[in-house]
PDB file of C-alpha atoms in Angstrom:
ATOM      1  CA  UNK R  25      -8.663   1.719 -10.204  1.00  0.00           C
ATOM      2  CA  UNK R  26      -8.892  -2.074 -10.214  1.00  0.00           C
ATOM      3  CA  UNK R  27      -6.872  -4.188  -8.145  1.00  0.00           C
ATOM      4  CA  UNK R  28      -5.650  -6.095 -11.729  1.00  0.00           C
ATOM      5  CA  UNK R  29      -4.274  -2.070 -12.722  1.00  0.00           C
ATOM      6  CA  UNK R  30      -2.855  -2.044  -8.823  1.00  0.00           C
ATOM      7  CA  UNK R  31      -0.822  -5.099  -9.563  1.00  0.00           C
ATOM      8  CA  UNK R  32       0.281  -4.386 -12.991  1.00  0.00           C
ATOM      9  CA  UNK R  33       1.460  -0.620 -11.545  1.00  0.00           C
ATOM     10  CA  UNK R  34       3.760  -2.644  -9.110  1.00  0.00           C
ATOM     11  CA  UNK R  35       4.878  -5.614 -11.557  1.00  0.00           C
ATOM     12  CA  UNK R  36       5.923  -2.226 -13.954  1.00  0.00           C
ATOM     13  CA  UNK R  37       8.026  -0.464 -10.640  1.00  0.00           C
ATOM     14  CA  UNK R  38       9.439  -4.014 -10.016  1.00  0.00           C
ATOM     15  CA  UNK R  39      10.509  -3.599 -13.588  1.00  0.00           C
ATOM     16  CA  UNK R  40      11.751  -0.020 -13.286  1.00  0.00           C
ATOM     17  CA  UNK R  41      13.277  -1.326 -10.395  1.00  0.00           C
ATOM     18  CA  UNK R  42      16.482  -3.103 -12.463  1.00  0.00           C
ATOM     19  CA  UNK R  43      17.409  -0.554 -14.067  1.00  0.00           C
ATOM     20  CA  UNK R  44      18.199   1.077 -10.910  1.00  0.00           C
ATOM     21  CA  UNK R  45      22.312   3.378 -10.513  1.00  0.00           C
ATOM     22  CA  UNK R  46      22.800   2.287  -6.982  1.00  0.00           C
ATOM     23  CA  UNK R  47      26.698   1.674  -6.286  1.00  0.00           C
ATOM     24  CA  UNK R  48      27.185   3.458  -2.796  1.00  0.00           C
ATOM     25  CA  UNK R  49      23.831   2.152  -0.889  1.00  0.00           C
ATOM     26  CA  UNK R  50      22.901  -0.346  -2.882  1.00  0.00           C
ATOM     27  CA  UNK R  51      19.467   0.220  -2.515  1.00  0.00           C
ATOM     28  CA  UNK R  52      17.704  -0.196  -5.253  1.00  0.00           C
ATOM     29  CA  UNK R  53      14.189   1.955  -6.043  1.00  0.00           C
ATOM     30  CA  UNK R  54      11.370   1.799  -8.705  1.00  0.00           C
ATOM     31  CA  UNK R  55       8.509   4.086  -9.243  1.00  0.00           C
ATOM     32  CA  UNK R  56       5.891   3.591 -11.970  1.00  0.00           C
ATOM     33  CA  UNK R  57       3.318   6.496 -11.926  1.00  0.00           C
ATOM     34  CA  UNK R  58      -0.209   6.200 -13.635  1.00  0.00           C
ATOM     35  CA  UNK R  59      -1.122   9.267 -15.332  1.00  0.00           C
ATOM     36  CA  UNK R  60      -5.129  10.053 -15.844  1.00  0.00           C
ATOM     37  CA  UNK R  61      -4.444  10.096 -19.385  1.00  0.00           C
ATOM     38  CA  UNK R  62      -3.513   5.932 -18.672  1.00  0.00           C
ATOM     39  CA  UNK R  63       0.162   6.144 -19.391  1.00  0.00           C
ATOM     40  CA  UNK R  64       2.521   4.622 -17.059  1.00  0.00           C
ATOM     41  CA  UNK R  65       5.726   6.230 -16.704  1.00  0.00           C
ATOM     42  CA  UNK R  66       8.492   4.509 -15.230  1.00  0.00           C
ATOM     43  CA  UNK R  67      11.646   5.946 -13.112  1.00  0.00           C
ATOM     44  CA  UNK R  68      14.342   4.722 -10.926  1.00  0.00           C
ATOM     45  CA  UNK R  69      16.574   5.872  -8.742  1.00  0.00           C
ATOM     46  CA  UNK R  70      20.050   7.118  -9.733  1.00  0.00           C
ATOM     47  CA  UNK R  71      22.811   7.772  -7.244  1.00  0.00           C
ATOM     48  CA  UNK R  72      26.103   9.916  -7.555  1.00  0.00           C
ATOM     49  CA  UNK R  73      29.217  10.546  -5.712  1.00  0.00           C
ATOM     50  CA  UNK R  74      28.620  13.385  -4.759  1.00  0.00           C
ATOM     51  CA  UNK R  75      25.313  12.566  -2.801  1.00  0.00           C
ATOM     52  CA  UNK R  76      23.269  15.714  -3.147  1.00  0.00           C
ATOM     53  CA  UNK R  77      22.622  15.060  -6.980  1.00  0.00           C
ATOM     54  CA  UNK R  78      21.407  11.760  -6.321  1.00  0.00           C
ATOM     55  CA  UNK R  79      17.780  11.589  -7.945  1.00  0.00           C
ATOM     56  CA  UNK R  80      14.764   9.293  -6.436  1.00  0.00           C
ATOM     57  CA  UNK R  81      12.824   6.921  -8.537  1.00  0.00           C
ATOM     58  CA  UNK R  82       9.936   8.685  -7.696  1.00  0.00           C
ATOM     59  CA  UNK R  83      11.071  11.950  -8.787  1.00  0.00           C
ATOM     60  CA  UNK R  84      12.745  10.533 -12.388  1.00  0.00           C
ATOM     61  CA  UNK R  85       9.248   9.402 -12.972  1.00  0.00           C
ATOM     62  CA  UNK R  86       7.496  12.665 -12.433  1.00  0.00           C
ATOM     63  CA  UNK R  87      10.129  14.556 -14.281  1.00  0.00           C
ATOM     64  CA  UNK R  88      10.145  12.586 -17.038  1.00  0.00           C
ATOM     65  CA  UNK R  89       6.444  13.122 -17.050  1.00  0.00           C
ATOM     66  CA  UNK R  90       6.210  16.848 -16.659  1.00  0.00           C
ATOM     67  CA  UNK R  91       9.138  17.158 -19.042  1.00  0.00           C
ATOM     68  CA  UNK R  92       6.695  15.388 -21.996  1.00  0.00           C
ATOM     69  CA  UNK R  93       3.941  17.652 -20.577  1.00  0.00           C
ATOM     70  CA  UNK R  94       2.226  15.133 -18.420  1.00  0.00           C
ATOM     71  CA  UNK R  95       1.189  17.068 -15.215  1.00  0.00           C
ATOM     72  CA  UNK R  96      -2.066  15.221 -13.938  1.00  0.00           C
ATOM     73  CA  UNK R  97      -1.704  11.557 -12.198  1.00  0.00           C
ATOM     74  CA  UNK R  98      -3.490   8.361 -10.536  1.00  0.00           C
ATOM     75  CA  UNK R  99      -1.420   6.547  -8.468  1.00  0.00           C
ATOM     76  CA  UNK R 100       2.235   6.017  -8.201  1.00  0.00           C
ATOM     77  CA  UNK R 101       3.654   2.343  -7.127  1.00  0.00           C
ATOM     78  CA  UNK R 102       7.118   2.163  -5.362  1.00  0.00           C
ATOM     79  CA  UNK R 103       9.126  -1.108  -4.980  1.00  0.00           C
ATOM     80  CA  UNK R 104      12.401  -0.739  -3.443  1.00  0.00           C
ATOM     81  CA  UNK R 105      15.300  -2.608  -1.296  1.00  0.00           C
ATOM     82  CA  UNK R 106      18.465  -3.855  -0.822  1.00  0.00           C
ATOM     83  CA  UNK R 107      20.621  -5.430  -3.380  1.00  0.00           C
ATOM     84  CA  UNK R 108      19.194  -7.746  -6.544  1.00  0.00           C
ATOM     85  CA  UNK R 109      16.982  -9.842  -4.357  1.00  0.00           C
ATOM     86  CA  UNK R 110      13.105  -8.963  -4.404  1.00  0.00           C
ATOM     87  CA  UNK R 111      12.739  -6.925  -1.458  1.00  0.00           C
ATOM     88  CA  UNK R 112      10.732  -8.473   1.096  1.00  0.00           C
ATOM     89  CA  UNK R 113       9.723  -5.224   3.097  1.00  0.00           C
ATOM     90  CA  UNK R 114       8.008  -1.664   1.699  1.00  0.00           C
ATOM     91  CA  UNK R 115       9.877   1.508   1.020  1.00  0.00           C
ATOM     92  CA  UNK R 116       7.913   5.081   1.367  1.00  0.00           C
ATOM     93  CA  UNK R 117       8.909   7.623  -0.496  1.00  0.00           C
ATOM     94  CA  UNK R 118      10.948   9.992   1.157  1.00  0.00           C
ATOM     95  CA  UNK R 119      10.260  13.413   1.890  1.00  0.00           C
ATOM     96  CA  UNK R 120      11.251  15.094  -1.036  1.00  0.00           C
ATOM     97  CA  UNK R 121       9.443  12.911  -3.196  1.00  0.00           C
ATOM     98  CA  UNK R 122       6.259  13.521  -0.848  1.00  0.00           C
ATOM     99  CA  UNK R 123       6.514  17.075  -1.645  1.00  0.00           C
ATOM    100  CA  UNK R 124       7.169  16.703  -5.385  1.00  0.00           C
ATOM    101  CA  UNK R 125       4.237  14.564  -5.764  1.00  0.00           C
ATOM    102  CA  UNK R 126       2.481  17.141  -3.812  1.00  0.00           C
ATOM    103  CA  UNK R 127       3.151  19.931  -6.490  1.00  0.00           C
ATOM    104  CA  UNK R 128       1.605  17.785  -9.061  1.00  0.00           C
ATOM    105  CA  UNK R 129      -1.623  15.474  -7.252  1.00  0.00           C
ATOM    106  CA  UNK R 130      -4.260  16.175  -5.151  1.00  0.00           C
ATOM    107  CA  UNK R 131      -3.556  14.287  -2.070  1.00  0.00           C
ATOM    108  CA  UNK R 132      -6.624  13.612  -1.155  1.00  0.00           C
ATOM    109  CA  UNK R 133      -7.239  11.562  -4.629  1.00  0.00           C
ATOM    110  CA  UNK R 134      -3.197  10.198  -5.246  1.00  0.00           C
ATOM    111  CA  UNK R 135      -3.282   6.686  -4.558  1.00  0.00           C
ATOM    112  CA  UNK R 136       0.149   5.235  -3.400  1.00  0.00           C
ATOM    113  CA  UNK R 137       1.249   1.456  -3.635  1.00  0.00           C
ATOM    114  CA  UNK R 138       4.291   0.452  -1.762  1.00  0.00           C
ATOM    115  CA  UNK R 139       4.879  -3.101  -3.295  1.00  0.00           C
ATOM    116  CA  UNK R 140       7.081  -5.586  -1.917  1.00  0.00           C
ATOM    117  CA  UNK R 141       9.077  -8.283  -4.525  1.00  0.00           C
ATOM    118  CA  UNK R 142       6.431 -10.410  -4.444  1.00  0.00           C
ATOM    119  CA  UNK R 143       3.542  -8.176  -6.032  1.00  0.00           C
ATOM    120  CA  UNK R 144       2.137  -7.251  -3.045  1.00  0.00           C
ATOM    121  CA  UNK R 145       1.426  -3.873  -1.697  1.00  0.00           C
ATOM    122  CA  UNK R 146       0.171  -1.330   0.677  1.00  0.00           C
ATOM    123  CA  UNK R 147      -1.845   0.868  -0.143  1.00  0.00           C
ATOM    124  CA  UNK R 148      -2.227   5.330   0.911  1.00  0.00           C
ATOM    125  CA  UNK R 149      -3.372   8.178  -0.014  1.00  0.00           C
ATOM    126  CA  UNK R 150      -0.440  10.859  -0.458  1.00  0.00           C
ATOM    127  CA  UNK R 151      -2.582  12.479   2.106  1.00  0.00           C
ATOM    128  CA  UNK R 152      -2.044   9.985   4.345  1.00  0.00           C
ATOM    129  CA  UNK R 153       1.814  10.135   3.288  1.00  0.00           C
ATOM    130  CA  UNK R 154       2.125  14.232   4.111  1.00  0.00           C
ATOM    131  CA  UNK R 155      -0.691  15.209   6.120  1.00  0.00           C
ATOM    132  CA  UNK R 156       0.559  18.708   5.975  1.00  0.00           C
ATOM    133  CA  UNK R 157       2.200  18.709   2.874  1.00  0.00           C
ATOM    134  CA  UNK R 158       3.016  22.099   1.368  1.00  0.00           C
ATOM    135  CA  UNK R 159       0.596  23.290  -2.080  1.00  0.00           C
ATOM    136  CA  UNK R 160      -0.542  26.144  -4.052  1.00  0.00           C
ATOM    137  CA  UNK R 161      -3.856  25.371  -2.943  1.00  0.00           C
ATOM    138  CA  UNK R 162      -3.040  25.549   0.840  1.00  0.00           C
ATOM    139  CA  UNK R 163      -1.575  29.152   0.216  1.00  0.00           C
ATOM    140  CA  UNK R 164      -4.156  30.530  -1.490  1.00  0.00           C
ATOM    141  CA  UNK R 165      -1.695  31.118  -4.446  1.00  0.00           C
ATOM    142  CA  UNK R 166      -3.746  29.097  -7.259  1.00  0.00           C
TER     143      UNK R 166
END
């Protein structure tokens, strides 16, 4: 992957990123995941009352992946923060979203970009992310 495809993943979360349902923590998540294939799918986080229904940007991109029979991916780029203003910080995926990504990538090979507002971005493995991270592979279950 090139860094120009790096930067383009995170201008596309950035993107993802306003169309964000955040009322109750107003923070506000994008996820744009790179599928081998070389479509990007885009996802953001959408929040409910109720809490527990609340889905992760992450996870609406993966879904809406699988659910058009997409099931082998890149990289994923994450831009989230606070508010309307370009966040100035990174935001990891949380735990959940580890795991999901987990059922779907090798983690050795899944790149990760946590971007910041201003295209910038750090850079994992999902390895790196969930060193222990649960599989079919690790179970002998394949």
């Amino acid at each position: 992957m090139t860094e120009e495809q790096k930067r383009t993943l995170v201008e596309k979360a950035l993107e993802a990123r306003k169309f964000s349902y955040a009322p109750y923590s107003d923070f506000r998540v994008g996820a744009a995941l790179l599928a081998k294939n070389g479509q990007v799918i885009t996802g953001c986080n959408i929040e409910n009352a109720a809490y527990s229904p609340t889905n992760c940007a992450e996870r609406t991109a993966v879904f809406k992946a699988v659910s058009e029979g997409i099931r082998e991916f890149e990289a994923i780029a994450i831009v989230g923060g606070p508010g309307e203003e370009l966040p100035k910080e990174i935001a990891a995926p949380c735990g959940v979203c580890r795991q999901v990504l987990m059922e779907f990538c090798d983690a050795k090979e899944l790149k990760v970009l946590l971007g910041k507002g201003d295209k910038t971005w750090q850079e994992y493995t999902l390895e790196e992310l969930l060193p222990l991270g649960f599989s079919m592979t690790k179970t002998g279950q394949e």
